[in-house]
XYZ file of C-alpha atoms in Angstrom:
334
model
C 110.127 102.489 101.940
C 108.968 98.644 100.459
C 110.693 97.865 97.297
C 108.580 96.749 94.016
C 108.480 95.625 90.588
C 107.118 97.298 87.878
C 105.290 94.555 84.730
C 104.471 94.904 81.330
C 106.254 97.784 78.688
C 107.284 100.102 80.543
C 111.023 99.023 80.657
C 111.254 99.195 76.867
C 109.615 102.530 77.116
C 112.357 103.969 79.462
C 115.051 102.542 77.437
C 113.849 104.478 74.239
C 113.534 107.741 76.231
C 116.978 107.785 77.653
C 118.100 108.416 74.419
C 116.103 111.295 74.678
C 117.093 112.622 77.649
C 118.593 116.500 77.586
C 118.454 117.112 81.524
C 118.487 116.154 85.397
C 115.401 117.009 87.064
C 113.479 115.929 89.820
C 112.683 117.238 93.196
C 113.646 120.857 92.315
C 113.540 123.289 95.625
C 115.439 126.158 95.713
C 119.164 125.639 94.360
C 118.558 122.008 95.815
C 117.792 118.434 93.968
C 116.352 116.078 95.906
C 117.220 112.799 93.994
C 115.007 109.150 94.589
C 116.279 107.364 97.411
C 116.939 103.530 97.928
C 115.504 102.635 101.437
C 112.712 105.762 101.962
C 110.836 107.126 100.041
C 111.830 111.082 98.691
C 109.938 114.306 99.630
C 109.040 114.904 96.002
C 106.107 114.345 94.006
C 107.486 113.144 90.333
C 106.895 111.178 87.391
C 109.415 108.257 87.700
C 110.007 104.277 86.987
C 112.407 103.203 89.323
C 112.908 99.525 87.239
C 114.792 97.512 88.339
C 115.995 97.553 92.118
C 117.707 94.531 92.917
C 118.697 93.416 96.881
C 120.346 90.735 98.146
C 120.279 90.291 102.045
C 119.986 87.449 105.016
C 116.323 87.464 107.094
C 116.436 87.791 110.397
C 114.567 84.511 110.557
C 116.101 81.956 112.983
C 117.665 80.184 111.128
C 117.939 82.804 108.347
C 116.878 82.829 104.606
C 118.670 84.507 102.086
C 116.473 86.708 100.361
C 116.566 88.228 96.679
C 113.777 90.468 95.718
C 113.649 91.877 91.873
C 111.531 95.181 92.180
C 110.226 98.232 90.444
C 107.898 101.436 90.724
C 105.621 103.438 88.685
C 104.761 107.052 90.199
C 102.359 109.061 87.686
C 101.319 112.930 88.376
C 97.928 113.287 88.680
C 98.457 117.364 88.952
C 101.569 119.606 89.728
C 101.649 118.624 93.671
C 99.494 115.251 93.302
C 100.698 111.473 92.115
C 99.873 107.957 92.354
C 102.670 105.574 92.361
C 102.316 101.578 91.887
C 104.497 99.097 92.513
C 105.678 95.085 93.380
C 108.149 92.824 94.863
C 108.842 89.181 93.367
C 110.754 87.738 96.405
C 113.048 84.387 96.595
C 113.698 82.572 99.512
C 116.866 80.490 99.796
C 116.296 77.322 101.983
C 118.125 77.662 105.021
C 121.656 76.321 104.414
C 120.392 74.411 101.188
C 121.544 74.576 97.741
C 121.625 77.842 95.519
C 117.967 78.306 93.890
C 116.267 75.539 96.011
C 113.687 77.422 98.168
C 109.852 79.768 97.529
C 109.533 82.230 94.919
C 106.364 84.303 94.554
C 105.398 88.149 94.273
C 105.022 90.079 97.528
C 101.539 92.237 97.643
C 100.763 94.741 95.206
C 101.100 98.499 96.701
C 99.582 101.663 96.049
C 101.033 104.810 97.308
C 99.129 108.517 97.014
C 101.575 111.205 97.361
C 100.555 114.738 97.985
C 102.932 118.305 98.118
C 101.883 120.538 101.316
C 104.625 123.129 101.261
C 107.952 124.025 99.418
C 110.037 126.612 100.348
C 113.118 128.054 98.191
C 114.708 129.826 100.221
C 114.943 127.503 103.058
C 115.459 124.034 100.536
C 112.821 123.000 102.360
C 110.008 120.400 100.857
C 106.891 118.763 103.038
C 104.742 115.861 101.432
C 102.075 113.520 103.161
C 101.274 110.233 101.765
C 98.974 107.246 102.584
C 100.316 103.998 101.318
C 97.823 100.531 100.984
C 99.285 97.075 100.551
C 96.927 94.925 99.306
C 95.958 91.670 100.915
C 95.719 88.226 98.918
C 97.273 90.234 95.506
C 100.863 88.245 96.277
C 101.842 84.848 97.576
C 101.978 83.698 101.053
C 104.391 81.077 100.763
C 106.912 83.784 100.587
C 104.831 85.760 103.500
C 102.724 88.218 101.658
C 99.767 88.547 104.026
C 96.167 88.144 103.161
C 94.721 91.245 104.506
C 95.483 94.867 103.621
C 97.936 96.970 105.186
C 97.398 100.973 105.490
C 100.362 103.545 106.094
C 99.590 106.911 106.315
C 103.337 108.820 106.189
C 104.977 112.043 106.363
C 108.066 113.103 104.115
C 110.296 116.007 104.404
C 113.537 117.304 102.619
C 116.070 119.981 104.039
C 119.023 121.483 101.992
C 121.649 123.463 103.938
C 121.931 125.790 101.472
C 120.900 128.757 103.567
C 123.684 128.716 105.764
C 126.169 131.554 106.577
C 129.381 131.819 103.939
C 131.620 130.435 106.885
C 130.097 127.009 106.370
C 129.947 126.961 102.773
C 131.218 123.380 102.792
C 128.382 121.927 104.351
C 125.819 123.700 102.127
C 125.687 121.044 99.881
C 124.650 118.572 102.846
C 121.125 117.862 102.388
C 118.763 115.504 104.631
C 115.359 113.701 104.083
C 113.177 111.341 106.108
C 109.616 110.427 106.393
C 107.474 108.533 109.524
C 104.450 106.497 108.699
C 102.238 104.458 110.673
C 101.358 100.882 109.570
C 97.729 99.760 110.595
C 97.194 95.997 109.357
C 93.408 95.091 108.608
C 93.096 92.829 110.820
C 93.959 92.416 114.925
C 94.799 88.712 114.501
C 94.962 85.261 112.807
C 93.976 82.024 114.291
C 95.465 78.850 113.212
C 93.787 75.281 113.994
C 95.361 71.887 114.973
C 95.475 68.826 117.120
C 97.681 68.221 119.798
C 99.803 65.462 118.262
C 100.313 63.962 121.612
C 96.825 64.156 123.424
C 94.855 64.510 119.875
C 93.093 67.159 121.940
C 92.080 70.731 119.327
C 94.986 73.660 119.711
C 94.160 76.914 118.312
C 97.474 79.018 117.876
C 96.947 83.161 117.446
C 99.049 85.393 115.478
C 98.740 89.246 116.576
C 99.099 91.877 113.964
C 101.098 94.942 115.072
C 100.596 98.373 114.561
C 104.146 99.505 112.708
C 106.243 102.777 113.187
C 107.709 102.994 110.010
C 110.597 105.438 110.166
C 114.290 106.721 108.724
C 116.161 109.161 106.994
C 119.062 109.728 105.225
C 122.474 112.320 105.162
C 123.330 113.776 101.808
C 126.369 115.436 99.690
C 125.710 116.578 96.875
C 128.657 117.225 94.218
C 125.998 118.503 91.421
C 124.929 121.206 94.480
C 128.969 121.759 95.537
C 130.067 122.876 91.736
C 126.494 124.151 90.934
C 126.077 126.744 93.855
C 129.228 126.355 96.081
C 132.099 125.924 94.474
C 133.662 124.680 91.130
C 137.190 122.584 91.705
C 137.028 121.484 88.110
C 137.045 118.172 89.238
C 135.870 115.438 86.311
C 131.975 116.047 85.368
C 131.890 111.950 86.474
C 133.182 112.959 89.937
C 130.625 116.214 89.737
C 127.429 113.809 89.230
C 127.993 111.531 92.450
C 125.856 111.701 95.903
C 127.202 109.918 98.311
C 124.559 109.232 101.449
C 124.062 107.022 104.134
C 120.312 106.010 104.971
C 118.651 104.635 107.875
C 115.431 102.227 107.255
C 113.903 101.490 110.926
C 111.038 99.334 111.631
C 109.173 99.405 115.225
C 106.318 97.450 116.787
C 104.254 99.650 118.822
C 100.836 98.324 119.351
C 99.562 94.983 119.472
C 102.275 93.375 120.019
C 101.571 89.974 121.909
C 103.719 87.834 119.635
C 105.643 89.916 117.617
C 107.468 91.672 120.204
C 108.001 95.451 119.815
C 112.265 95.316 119.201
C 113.348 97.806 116.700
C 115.063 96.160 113.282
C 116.223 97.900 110.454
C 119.547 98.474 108.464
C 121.977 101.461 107.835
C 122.668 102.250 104.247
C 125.615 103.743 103.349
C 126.461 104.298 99.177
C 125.687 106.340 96.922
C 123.924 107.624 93.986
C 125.238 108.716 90.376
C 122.995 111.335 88.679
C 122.955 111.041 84.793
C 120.755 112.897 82.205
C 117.443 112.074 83.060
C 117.983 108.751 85.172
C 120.305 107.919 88.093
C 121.851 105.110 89.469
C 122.056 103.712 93.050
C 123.909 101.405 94.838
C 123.902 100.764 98.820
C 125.136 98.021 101.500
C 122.336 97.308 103.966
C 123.871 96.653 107.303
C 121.350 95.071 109.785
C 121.427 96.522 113.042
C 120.823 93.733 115.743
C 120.377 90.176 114.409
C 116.836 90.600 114.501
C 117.018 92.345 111.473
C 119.239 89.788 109.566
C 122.582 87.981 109.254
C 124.799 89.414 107.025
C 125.721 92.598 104.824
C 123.858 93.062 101.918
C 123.316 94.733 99.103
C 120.788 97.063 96.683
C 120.989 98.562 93.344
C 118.635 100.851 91.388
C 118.280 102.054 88.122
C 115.562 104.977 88.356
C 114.584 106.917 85.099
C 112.907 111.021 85.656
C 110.449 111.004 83.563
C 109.198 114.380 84.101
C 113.171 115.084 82.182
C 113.036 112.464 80.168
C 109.342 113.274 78.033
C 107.975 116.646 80.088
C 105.279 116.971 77.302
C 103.986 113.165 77.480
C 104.071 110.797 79.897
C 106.180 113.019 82.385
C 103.536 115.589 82.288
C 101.064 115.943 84.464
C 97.555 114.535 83.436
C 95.456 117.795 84.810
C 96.886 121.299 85.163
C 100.908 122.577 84.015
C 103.792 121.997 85.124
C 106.004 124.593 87.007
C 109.252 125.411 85.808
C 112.097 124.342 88.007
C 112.993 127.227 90.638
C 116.424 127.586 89.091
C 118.643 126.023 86.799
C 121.515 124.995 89.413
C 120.063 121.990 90.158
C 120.513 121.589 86.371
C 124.338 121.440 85.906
């Protein structure tokens, strides 16, 4: 999942329909919620504003840059199982052991996502989705490494609930997992870059190769709304009966092309959790690099994501062709 930022009204608009707000919904299969997710993308196919997410994290540059990105998304139903979701990333980039605020600030490529619902099953919590996501070349800046051709991912998403097991596990019923797998085909094989040998003055021409990107991860679930909802109620405090806690796993691998990128796996692990109000939901994770590849330190990302399929179902959470189905049950509700 890339993180964005999301211009213009739309941050008012959210505000003012909070107050609005009468419900949880989102990703509705079965007894099972499926709530937005900080590193990957969810299984569902929503209207939503995820504005803002804010991260915090080293690069695994050598020597590393500490990074802040301010970002946000847009995801608008086109029908019941169809949506188109926009988004951005303005970036900063600390100078390597420099002063606070010295460094490059720009926005990272615009990105378009089209989301599509194959199959949903009840019974089984179980939810399918394909998407193809485009990152478009020369609409950011490259001084913070936003590259100049377009980027295509064409990914898979899928959600499972445990829900269906026997009564002798009833504990782990609320235990829920998701994960998608795309594969990221840059437009263009390589970049050339021309110089002069500085010693012999003699013309140097230094190639870049693209790679081809296995985007993958997933994420471990359990859900308190699900425990007192369809398990169990311990009358525990409703504050205590809205959390999530997860861990997620972001994963990045070179497979193809890769001359001079080399094809080492980075990523982070993601454990925190998310806290499900009426009609928005808030997250907050550590992002734990796993070799130093993939950066230099703990860090950390918050989101603030509005549903507003809950929020307005008869406006701008409502599909713009077709109606919208009624959740399967009202569980996922409480």
């Amino acid at each position: 999942m890339s993180m964005r930022i999301l211009r213009a009204g739309l941050a008012g608009l959210a505000i003012i329909l909070v107050a609005l707000s009468e419900g949880v919904a989102h990703e509705i299969v079965g007894n099972r919620l499926f709530p937005a997710t900080l590193g990957i993308d969810d299984p569902g196919v929503n209207d939503e504003l995820s504005i803002p997410t804010v991260a915090a994290f080293g690069t695994g540059d050598d020597p590393s840059f500490r990074q802040r990105d301010i970002s946000g998304e847009f995801s608008k139903r086109i029908t019941e199982t169809f949506a188109v979701s926009l988004g951005v990333t303005h970036s900063h980039l600390g100078t390597p052991g420099g002063p606070t605020g010295m460094g490059a600030d720009g926005f990272q490529n615009l990105e378009t996502t089209f989301k599509y619902r194959l199959f949903k099953d009840p019974v089984h919590e179980f939810v399918m989705s394909v998407g193809l996501n485009i990152e478009w070349g020369r609409t950011g800046a490259q001084r913070i490494g936003a590259e100049p051709f377009n980027t295509t991912t064409p990914t898979l998403y899928f959600g499972k609930g445990f829900g269906d097991l026997p009564d002798t596990l009833s504990w782990i019923r609320p235990v829920a997992v998701t994960g998608q797998i795309g594969y990221a085909v840059p437009g263009r094989n390589s970049t050339a870059t021309f110089g002069v040998d500085p010693d012999s003055g003699n013309p140097i021409v230094d190639t870049e190769f693209h790679p081809h990107v296995l985007n993958w991860g997933g994420t471990v679930q359990y859900s308190m709304p699900y425990l007192k909802s369809a398990v169990i109620d311990l009358g525990l405090p409703d504050f205590i009966n809205r959390f999530i806690p997860l861990v997620e796993a972001t994963m990045r691998t070179p497979v193809a092309n890769t001359l001079t990128s080399g094809s080492v796996t980075t990523g982070t692990i993601n454990p925190g959790f998310l806290w499900i109000g009426k009609g928005f939901q808030i997250g907050v994770e550590a992002l734990i690099p796993i070799n130093r590849q993939s950066g230099t330190n703990v860090g950390v990302i918050g989101q603030l994501h509005f549903y507003l399929d809950d929020l307005d179902p008869h406006g701008i959470g409502r599909p713009m062709f077709g109606s919208t189905a009624s959740p399967a049950t009202p569980l996922a509700r409480n």
